PDB file of N, CA and C in Angstrom:
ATOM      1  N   UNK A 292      89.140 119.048 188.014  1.00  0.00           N
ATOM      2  CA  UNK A 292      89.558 117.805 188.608  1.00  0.00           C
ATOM      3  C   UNK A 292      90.789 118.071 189.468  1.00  0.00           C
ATOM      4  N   UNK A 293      90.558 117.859 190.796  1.00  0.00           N
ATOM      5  CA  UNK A 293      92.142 117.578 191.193  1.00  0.00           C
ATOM      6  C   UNK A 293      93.035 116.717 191.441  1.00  0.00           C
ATOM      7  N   UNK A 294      94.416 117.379 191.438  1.00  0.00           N
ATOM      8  CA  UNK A 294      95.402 116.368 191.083  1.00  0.00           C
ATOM      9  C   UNK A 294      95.921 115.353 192.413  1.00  0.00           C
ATOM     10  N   UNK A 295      95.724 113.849 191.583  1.00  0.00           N
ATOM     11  CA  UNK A 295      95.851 112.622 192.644  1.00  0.00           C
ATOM     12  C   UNK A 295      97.161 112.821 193.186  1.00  0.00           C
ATOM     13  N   UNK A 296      97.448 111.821 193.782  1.00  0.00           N
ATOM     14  CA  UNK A 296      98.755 111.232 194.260  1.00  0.00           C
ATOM     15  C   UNK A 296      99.136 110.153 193.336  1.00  0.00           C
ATOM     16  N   UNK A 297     100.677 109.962 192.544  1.00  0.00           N
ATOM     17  CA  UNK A 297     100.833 109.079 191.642  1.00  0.00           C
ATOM     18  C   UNK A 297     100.111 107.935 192.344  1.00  0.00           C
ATOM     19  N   UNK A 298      99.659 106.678 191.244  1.00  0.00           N
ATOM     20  CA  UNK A 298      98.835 105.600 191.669  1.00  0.00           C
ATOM     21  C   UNK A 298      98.043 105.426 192.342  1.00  0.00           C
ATOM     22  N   UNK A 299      97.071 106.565 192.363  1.00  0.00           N
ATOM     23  CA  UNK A 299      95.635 106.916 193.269  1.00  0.00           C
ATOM     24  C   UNK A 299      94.976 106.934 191.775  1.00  0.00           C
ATOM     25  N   UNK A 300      93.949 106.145 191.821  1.00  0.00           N
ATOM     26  CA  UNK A 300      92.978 106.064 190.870  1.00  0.00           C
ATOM     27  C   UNK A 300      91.394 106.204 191.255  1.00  0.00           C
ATOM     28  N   UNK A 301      90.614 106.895 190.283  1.00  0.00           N
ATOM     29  CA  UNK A 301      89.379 106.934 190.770  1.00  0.00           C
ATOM     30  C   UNK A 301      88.438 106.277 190.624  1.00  0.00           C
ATOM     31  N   UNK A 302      88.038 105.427 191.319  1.00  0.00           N
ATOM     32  CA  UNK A 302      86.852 104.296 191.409  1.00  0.00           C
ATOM     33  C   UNK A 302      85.066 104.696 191.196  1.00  0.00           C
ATOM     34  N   UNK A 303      84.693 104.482 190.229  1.00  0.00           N
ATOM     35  CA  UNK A 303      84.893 103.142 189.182  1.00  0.00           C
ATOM     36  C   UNK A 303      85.567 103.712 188.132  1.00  0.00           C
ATOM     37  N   UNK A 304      86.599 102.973 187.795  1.00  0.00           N
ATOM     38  CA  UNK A 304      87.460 103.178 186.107  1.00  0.00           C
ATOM     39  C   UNK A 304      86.037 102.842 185.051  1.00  0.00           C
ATOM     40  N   UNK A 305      85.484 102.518 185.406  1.00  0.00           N
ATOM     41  CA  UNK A 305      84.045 102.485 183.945  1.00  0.00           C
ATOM     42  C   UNK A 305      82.880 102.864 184.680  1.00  0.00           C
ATOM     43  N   UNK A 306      82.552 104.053 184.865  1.00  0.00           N
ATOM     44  CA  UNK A 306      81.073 104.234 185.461  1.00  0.00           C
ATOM     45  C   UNK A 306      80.498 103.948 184.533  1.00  0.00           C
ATOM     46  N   UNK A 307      79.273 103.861 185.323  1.00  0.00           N
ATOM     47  CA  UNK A 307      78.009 103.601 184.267  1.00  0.00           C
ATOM     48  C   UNK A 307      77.539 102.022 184.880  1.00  0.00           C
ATOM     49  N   UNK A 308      76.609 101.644 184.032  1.00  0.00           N
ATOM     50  CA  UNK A 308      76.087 100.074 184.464  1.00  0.00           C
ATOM     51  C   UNK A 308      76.622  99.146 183.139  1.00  0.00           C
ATOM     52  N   UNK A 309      77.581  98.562 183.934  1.00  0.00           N
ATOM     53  CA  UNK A 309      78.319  97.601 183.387  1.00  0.00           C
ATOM     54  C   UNK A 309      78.577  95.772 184.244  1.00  0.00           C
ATOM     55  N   UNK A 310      77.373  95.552 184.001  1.00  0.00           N
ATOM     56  CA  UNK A 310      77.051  94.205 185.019  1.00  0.00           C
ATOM     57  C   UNK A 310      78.163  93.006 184.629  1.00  0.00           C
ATOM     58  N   UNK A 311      78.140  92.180 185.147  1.00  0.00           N
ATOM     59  CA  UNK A 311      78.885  90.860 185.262  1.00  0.00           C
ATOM     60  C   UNK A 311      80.233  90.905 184.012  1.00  0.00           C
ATOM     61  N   UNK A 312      81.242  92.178 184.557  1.00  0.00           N
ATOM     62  CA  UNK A 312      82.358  91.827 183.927  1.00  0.00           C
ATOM     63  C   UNK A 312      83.255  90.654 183.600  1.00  0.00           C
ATOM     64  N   UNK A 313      83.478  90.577 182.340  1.00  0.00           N
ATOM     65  CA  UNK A 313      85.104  89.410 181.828  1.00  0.00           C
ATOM     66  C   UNK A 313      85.613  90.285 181.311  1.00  0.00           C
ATOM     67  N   UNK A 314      87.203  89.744 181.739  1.00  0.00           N
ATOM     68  CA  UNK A 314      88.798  90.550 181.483  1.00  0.00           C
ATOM     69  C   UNK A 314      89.156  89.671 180.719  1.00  0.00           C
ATOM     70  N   UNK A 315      89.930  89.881 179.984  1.00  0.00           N
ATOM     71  CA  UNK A 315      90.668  88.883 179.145  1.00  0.00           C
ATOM     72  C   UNK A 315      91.693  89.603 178.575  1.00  0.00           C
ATOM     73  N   UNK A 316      92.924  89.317 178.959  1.00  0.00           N
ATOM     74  CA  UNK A 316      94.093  89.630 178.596  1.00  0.00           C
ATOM     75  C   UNK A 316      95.192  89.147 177.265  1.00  0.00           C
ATOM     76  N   UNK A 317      95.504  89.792 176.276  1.00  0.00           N
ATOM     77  CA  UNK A 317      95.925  89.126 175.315  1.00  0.00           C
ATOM     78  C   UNK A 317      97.297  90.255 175.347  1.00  0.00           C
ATOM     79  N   UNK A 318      98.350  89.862 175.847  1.00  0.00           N
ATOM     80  CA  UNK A 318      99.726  90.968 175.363  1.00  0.00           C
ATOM     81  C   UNK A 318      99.677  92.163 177.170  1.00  0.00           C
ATOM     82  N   UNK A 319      99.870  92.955 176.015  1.00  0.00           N
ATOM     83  CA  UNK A 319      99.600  93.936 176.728  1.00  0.00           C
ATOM     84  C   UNK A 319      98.347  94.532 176.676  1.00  0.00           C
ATOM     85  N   UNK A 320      97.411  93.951 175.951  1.00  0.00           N
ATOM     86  CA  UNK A 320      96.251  94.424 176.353  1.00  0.00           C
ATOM     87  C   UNK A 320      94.902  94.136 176.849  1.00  0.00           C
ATOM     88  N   UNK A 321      94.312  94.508 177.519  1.00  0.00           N
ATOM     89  CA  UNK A 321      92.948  94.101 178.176  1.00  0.00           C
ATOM     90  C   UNK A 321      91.618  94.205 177.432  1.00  0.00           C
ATOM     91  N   UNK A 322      90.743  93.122 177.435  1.00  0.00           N
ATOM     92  CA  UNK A 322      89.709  93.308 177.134  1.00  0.00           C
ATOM     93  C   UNK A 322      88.178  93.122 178.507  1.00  0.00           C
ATOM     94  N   UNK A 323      87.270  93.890 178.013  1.00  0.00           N
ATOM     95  CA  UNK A 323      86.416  93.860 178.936  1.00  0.00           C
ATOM     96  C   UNK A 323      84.811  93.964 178.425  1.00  0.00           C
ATOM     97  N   UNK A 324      83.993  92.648 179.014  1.00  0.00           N
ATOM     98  CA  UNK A 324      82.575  92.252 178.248  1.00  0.00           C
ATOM     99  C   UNK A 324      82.014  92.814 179.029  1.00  0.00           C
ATOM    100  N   UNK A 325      80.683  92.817 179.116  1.00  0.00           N
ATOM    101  CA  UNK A 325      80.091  93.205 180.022  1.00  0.00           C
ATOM    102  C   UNK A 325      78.233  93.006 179.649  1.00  0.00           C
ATOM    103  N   UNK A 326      77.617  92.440 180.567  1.00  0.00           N
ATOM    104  CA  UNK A 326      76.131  92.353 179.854  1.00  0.00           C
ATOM    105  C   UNK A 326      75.194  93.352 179.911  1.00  0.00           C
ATOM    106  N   UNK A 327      74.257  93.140 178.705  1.00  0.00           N
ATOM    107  CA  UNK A 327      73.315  93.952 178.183  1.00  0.00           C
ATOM    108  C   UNK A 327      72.024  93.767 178.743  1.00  0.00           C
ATOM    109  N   UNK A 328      71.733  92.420 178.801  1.00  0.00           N
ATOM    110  CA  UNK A 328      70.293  92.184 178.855  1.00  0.00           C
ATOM    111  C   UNK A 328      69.413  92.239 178.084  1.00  0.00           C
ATOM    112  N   UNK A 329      68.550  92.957 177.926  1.00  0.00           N
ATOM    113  CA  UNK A 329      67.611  93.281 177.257  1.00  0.00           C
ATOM    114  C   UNK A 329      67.888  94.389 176.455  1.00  0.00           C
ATOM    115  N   UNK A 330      68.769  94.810 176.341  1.00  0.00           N
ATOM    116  CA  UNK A 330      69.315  96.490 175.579  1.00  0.00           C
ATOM    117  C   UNK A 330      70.471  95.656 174.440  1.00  0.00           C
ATOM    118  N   UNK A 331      70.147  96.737 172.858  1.00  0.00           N
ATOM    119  CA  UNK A 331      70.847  96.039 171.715  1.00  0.00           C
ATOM    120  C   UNK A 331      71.114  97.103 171.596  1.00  0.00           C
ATOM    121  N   UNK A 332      72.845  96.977 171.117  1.00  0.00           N
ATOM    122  CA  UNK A 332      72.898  95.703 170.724  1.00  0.00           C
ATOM    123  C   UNK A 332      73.976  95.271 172.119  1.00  0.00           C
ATOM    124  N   UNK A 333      73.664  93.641 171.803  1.00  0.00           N
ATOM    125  CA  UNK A 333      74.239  92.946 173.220  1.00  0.00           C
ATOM    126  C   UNK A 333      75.232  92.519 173.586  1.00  0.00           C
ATOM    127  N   UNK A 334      76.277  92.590 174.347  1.00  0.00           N
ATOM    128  CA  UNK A 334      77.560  92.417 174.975  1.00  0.00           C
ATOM    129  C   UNK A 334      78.435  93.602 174.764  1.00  0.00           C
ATOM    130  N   UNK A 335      78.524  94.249 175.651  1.00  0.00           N
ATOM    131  CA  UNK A 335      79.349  96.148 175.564  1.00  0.00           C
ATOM    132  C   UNK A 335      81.005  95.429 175.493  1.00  0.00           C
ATOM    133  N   UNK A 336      82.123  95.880 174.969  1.00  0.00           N
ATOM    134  CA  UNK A 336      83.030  95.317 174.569  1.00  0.00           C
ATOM    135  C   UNK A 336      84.079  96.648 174.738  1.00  0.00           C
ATOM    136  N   UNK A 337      84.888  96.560 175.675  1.00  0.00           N
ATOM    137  CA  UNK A 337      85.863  98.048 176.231  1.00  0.00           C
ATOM    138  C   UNK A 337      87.724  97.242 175.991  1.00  0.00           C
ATOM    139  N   UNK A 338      88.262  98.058 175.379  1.00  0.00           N
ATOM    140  CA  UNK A 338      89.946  97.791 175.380  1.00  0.00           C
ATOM    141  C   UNK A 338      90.524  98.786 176.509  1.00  0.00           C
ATOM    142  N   UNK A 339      91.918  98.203 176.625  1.00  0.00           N
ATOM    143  CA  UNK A 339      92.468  99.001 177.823  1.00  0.00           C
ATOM    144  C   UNK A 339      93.414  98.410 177.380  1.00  0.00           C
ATOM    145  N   UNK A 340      95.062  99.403 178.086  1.00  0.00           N
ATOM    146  CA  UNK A 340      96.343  98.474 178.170  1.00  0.00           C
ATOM    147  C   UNK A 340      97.133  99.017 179.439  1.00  0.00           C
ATOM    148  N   UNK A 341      95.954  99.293 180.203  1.00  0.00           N
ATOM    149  CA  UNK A 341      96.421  99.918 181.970  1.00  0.00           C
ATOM    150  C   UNK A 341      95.022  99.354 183.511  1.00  0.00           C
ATOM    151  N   UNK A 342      94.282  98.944 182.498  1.00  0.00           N
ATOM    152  CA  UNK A 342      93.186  98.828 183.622  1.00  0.00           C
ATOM    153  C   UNK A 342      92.388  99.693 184.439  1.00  0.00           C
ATOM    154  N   UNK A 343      92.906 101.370 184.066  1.00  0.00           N
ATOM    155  CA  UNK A 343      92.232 102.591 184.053  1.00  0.00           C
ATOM    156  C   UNK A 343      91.073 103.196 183.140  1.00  0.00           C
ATOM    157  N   UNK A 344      92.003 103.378 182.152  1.00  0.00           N
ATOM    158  CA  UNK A 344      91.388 103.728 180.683  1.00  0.00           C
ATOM    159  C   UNK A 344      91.075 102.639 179.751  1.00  0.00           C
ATOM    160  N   UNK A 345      89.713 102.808 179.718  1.00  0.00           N
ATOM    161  CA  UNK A 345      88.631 102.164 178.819  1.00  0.00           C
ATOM    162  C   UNK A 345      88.496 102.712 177.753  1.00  0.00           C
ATOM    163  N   UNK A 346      88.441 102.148 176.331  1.00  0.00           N
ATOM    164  CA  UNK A 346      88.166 102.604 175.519  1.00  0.00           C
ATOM    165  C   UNK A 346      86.881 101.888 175.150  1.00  0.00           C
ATOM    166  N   UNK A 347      85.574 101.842 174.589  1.00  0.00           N
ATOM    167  CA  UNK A 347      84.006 101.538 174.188  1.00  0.00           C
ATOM    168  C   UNK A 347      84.770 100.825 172.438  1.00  0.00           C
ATOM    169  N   UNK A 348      84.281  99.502 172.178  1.00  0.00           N
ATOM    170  CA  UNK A 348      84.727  99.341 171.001  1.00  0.00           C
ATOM    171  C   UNK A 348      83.519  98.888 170.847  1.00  0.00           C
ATOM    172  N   UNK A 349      81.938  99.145 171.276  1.00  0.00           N
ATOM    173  CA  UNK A 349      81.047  98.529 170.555  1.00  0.00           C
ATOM    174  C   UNK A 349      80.419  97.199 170.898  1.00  0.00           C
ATOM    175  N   UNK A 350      79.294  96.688 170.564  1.00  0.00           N
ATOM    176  CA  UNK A 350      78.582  95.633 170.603  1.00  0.00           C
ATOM    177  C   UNK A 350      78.943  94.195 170.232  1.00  0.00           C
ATOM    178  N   UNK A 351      79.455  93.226 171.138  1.00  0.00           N
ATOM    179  CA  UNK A 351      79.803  92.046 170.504  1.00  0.00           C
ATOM    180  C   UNK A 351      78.331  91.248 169.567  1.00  0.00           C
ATOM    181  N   UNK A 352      77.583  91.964 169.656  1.00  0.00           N
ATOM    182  CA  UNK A 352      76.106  91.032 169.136  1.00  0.00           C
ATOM    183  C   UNK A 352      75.488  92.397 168.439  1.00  0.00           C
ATOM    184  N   UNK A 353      75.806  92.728 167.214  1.00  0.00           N
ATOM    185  CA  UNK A 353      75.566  94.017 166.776  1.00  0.00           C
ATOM    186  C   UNK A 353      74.337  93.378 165.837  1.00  0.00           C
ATOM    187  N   UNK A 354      73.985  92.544 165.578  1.00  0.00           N
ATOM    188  CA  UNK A 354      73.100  92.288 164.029  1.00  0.00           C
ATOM    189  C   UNK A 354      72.015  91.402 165.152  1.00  0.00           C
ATOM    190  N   UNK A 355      70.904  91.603 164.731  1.00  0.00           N
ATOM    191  CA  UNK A 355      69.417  90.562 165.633  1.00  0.00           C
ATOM    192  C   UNK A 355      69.428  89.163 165.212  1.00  0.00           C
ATOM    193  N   UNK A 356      69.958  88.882 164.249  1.00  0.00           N
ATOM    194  CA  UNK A 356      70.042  87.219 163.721  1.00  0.00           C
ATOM    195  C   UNK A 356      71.595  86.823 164.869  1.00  0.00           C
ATOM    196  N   UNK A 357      71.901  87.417 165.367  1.00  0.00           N
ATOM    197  CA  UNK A 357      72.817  86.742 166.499  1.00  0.00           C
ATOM    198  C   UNK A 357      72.353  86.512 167.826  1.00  0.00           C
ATOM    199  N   UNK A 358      71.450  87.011 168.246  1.00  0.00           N
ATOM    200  CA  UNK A 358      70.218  86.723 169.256  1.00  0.00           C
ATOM    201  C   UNK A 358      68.613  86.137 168.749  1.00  0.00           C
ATOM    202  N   UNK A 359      68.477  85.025 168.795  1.00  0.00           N
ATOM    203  CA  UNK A 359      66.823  85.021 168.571  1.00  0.00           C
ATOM    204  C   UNK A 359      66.256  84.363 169.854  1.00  0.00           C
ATOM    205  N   UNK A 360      65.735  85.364 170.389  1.00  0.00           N
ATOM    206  CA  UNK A 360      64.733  85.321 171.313  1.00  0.00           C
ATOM    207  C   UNK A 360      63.410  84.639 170.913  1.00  0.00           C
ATOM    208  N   UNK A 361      63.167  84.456 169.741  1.00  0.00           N
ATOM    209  CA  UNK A 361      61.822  83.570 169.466  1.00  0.00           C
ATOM    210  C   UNK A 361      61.112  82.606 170.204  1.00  0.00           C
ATOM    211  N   UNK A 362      61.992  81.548 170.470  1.00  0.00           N
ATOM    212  CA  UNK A 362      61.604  80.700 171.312  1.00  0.00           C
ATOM    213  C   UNK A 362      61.424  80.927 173.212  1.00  0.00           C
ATOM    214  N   UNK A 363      62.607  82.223 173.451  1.00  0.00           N
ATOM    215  CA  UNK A 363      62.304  82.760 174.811  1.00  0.00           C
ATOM    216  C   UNK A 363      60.909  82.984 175.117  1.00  0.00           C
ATOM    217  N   UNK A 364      60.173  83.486 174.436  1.00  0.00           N
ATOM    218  CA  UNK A 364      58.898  84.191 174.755  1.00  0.00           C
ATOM    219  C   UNK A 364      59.443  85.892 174.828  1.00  0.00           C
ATOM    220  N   UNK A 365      60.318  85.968 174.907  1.00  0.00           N
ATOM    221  CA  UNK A 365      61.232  87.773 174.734  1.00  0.00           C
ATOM    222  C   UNK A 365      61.082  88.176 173.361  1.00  0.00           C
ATOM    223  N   UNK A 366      60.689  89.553 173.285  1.00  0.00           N
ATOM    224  CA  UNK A 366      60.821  90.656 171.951  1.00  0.00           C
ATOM    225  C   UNK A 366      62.184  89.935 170.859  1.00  0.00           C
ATOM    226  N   UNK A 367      61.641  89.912 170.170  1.00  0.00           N
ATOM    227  CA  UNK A 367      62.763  89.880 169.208  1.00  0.00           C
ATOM    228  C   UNK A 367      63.186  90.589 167.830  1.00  0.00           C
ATOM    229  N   UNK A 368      62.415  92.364 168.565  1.00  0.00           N
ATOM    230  CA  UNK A 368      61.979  93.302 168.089  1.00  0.00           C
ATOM    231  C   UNK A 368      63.836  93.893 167.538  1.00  0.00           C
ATOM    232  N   UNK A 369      64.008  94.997 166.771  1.00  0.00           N
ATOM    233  CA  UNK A 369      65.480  95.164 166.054  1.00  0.00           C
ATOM    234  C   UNK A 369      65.988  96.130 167.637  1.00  0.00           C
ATOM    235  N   UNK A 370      64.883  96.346 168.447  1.00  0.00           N
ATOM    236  CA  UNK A 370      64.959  97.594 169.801  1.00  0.00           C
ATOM    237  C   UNK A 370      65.605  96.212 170.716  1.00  0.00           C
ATOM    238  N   UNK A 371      65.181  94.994 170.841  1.00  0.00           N
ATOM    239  CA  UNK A 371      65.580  94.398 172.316  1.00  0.00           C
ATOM    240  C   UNK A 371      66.636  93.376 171.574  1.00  0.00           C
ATOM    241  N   UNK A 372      67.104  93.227 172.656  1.00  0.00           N
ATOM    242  CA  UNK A 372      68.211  91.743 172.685  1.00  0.00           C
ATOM    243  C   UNK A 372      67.984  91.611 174.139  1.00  0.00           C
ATOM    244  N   UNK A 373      68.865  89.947 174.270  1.00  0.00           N
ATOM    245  CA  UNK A 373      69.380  89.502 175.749  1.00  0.00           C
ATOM    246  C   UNK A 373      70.696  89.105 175.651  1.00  0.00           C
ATOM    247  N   UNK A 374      71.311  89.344 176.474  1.00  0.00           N
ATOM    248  CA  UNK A 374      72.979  88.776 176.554  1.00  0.00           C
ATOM    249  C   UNK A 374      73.279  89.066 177.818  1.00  0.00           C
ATOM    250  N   UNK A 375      73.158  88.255 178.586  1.00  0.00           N
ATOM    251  CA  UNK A 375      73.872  88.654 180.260  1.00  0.00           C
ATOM    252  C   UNK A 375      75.365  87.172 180.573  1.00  0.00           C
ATOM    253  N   UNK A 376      76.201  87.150 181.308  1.00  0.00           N
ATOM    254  CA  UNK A 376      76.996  86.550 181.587  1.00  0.00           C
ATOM    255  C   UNK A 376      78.034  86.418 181.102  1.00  0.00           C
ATOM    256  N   UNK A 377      78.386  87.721 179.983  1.00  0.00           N
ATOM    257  CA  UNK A 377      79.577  86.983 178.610  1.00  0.00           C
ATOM    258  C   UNK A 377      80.780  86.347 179.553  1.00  0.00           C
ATOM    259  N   UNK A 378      81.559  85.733 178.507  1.00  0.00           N
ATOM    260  CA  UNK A 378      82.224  85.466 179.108  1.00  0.00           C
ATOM    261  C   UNK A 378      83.479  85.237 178.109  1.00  0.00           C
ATOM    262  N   UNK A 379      85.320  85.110 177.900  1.00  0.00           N
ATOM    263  CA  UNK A 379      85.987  85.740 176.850  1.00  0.00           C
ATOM    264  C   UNK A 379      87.261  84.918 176.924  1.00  0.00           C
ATOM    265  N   UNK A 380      87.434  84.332 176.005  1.00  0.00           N
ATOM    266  CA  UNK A 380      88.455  83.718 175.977  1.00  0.00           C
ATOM    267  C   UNK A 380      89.171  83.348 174.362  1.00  0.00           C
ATOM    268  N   UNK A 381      90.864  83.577 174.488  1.00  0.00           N
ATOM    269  CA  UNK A 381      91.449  83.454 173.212  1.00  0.00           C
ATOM    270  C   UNK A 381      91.158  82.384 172.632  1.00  0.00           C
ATOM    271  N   UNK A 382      91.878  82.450 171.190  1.00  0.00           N
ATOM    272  CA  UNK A 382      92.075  81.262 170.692  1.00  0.00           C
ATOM    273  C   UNK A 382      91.707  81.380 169.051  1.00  0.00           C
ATOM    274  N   UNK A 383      93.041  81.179 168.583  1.00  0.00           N
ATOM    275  CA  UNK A 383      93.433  81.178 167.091  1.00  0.00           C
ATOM    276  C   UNK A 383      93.680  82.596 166.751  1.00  0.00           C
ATOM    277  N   UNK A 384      94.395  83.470 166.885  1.00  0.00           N
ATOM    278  CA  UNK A 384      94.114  84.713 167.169  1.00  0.00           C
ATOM    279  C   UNK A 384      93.307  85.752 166.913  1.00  0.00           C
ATOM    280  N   UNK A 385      91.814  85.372 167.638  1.00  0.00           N
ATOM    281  CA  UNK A 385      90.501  85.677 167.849  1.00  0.00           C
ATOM    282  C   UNK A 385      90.261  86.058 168.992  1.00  0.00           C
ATOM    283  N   UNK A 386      89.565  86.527 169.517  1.00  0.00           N
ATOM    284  CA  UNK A 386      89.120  86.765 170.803  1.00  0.00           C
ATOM    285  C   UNK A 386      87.597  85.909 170.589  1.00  0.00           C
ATOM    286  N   UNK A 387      87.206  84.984 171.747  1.00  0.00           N
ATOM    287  CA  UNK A 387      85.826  84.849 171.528  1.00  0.00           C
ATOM    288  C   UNK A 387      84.841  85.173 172.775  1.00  0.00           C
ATOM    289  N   UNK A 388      83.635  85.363 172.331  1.00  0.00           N
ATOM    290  CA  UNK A 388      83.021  85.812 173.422  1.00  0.00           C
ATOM    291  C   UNK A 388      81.637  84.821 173.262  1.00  0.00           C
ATOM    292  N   UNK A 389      81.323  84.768 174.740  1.00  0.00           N
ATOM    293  CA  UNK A 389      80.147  83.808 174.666  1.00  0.00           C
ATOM    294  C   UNK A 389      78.962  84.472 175.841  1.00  0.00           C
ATOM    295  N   UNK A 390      77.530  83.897 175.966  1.00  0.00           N
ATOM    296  CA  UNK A 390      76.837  84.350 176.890  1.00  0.00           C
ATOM    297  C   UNK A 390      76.219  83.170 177.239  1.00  0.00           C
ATOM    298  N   UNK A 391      75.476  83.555 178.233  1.00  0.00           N
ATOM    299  CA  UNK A 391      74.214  82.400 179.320  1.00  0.00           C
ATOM    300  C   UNK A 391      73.104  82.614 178.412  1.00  0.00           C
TER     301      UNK A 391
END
């Protein structure tokens, strides 16, 4: 790797496919949702306290009884979920996260 110029950063700070980001800031630190779709488990969930470095903390929708697709006409197989749009906001000191 070579070396930047202080405050030259390399774009994208999260490669990969990470669709319809929410930030949500609590302190000094950042949080970041991001949708799944059809891939479980659903809502990808990243900490930061620079807006560079991402850390992966895991699935906000880790268990299939938090998605039931039943009535979608969608798999509601332990392999699929849906969660696209999250979206993240405090309160009670919780973080909550929601989807479309």
């Amino acid at each position: 790797m070579r070396n930047r110029p202080a405050g030259v950063i390399r774009n994208p700070v999260l490669p990969g496919s990470h669709p319809d980001p929410s930030i949500l800031r609590v302190g000094p630190d950042f949080y970041l949702a991001t949708s799944t779709f059809d891939w479980y488990p659903g809502v990808r969930l990243h900490h930061s306290t620079d807006l560079v470095h991402w850390r992966p903390l895991g699935g906000a929708l880790d268990d299939t009884r938090l998605v039931d697709l039943t009535r979608s006409g969608l798999s509601a197989s332990p392999a699929r979920s849906s969660a696209s749009g999250p979206g993240t906001s405090p309160g009670a000191g919780i973080t909550r996260t929601s989807t479309r």
